[in-house]
Coordinates of C-alpha atoms in Angstrom, one line a residue:
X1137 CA 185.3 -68.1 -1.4
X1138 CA 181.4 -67.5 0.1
X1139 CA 181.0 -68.1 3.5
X1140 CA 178.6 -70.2 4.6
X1141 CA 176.2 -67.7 6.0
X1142 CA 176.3 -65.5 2.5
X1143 CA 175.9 -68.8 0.4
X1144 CA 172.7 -69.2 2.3
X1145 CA 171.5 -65.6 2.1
X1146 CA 172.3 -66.1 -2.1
X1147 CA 170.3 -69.2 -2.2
X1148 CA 167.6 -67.2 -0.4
X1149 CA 168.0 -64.9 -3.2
X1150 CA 167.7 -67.1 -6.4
X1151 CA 164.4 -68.4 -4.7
X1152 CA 163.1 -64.9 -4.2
X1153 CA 163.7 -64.1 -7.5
X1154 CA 162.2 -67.2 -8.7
X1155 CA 159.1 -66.7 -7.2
X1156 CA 159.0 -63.1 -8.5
X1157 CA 155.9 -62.0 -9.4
X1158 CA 153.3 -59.1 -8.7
X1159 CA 153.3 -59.8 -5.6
X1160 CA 155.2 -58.8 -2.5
X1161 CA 153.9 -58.6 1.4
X1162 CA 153.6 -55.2 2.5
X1163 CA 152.4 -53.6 5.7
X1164 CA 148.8 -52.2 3.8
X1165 CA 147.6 -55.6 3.9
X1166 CA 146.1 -57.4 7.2
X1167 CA 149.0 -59.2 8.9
X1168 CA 149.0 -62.9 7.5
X1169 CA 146.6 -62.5 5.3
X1170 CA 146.3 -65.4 2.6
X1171 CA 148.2 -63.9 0.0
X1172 CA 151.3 -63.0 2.5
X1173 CA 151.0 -66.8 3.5
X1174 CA 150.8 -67.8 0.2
X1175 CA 153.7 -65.9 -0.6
X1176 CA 155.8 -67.7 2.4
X1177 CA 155.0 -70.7 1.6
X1178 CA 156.0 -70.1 -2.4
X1179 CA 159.2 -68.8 -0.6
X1180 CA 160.0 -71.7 1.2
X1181 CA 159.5 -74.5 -1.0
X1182 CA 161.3 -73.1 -3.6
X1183 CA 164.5 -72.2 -1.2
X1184 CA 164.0 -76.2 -0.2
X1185 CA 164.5 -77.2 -4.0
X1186 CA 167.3 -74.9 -4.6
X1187 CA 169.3 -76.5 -1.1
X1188 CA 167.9 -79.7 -2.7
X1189 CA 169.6 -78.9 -6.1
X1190 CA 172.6 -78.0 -5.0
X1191 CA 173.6 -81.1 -2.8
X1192 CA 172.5 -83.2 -6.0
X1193 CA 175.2 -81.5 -7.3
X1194 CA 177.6 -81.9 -4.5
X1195 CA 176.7 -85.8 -4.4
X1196 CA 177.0 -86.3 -7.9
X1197 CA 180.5 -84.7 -7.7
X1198 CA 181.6 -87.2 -5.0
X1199 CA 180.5 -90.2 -6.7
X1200 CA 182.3 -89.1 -9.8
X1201 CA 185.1 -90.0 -7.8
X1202 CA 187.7 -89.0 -5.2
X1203 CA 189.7 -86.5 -4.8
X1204 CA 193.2 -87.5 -7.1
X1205 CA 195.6 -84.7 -6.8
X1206 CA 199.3 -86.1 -7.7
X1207 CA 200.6 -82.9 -5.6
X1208 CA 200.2 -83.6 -2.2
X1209 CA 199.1 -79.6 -1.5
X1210 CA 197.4 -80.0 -4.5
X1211 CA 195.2 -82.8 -2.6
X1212 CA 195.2 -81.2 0.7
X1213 CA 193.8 -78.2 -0.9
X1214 CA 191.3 -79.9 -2.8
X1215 CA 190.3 -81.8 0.5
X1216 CA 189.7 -78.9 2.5
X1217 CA 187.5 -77.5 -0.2
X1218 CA 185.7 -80.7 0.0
X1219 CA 185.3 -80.5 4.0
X1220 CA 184.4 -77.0 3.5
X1221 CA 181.7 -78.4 1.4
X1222 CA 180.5 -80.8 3.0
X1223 CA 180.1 -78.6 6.3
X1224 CA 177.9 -76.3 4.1
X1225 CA 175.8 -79.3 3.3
X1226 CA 175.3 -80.3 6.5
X1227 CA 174.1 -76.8 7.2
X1228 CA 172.0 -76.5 4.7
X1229 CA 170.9 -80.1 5.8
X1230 CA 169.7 -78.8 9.1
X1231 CA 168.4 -75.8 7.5
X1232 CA 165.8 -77.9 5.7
X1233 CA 164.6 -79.0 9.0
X1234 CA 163.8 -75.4 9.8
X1235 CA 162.2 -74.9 6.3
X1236 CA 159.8 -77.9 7.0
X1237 CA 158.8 -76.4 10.7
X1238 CA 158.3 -73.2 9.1
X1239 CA 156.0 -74.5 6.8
X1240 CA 154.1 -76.8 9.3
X1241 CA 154.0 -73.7 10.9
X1242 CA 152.0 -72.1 8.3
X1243 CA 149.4 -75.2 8.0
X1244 CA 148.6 -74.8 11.1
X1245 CA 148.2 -71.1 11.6
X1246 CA 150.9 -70.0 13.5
X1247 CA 153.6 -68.8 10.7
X1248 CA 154.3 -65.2 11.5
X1249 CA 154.1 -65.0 15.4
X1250 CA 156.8 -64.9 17.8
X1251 CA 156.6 -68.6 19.7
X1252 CA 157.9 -66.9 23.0
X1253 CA 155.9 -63.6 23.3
X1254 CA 153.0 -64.5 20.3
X1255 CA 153.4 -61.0 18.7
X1256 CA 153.9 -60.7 15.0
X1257 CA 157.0 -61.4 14.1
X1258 CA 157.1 -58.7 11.1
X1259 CA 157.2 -58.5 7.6
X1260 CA 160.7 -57.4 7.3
X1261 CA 162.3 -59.9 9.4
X1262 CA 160.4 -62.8 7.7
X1263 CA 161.4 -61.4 4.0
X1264 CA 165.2 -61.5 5.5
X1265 CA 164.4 -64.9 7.9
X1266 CA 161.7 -66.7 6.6
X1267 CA 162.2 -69.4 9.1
X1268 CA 162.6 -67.1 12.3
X1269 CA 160.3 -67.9 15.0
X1270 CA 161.0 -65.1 17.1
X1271 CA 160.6 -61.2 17.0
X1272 CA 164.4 -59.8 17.2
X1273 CA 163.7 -58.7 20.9
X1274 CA 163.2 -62.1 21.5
X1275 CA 165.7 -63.5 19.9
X1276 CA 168.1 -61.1 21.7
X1277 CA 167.2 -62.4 24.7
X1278 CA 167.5 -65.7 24.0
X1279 CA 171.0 -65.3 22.4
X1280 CA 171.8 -63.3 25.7
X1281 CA 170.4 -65.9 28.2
X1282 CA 172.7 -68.8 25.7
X1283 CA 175.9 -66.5 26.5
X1284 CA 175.4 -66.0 29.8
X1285 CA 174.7 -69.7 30.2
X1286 CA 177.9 -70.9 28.1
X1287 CA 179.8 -68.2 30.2
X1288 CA 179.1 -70.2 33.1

């Protein structure tokens, strides 16, 4: 079974590879330039019909009826699976939220730059995270502030 986190990373994937073409954002060309915008935004859309696809998929399997397992670990099996699923879902739900702030982002200029510190983010996070909104220095500190806060 995929966990969640490498389900999302293949579905980043397919949608890569879907959008495949001559083109890939380098470091040789100006930071944000049109094309490596361009490029994102191709990125993004596609990953939000591929999340889109696949709970289609996962609806039209629960309205083709429940879950009728005569075993009873059969069914509790079958149930977790489905809870499992549905979690993912619900991820990916949220996900989508990201997808469309990432994409606002880029309409309105500001796709690419860290929202704490406004440095560029880099290329190689945003080919890994296309929704991050903060360099990795940032977002360390942010994760360490949340633990230190939860620790509380």
């Amino acid at each position: 079974m995929t966990t969640v986190l490498g389900e999302e990373i293949d579905v980043l994937a397919k949608a890569k590879r879907a959008i495949a073409g001559n083109y890939i954002p380098d470091e040789s060309d100006p930071y944000m330039s049109e094309a490596q915008l361009d490029y994102y935004r191709r990125l993004l859309l596609e990953w939000k019909k591929l999340i889109h696809t696949a709970s289609q998929g996962t609806l039209q399997q629960l309205q083709d009826g429940p879950i009728r397992e005569p075993d009873l670990n059969d069914r509790a099996s079958s149930e977790t699976e489905w809870g499992i699923e549905l979690r993912t879902r619900d991820r990916q739900r949220k996900l989508i939220s990201k997808i469309d702030s990432a994409l606002r982002r880029i309409e309105e200029g500001e796709y690419g730059y860290c929202e704490v510190t406004g440095e560029p983010i880099g290329l190689g996070r945003l080919s890994a995270r296309p929704i991050a909104t903060m360099t990795v220095e940032a977002q360390e500190a942010h994760e360490r502030r949340e633990k230190i806060s939860r620790d509380d």
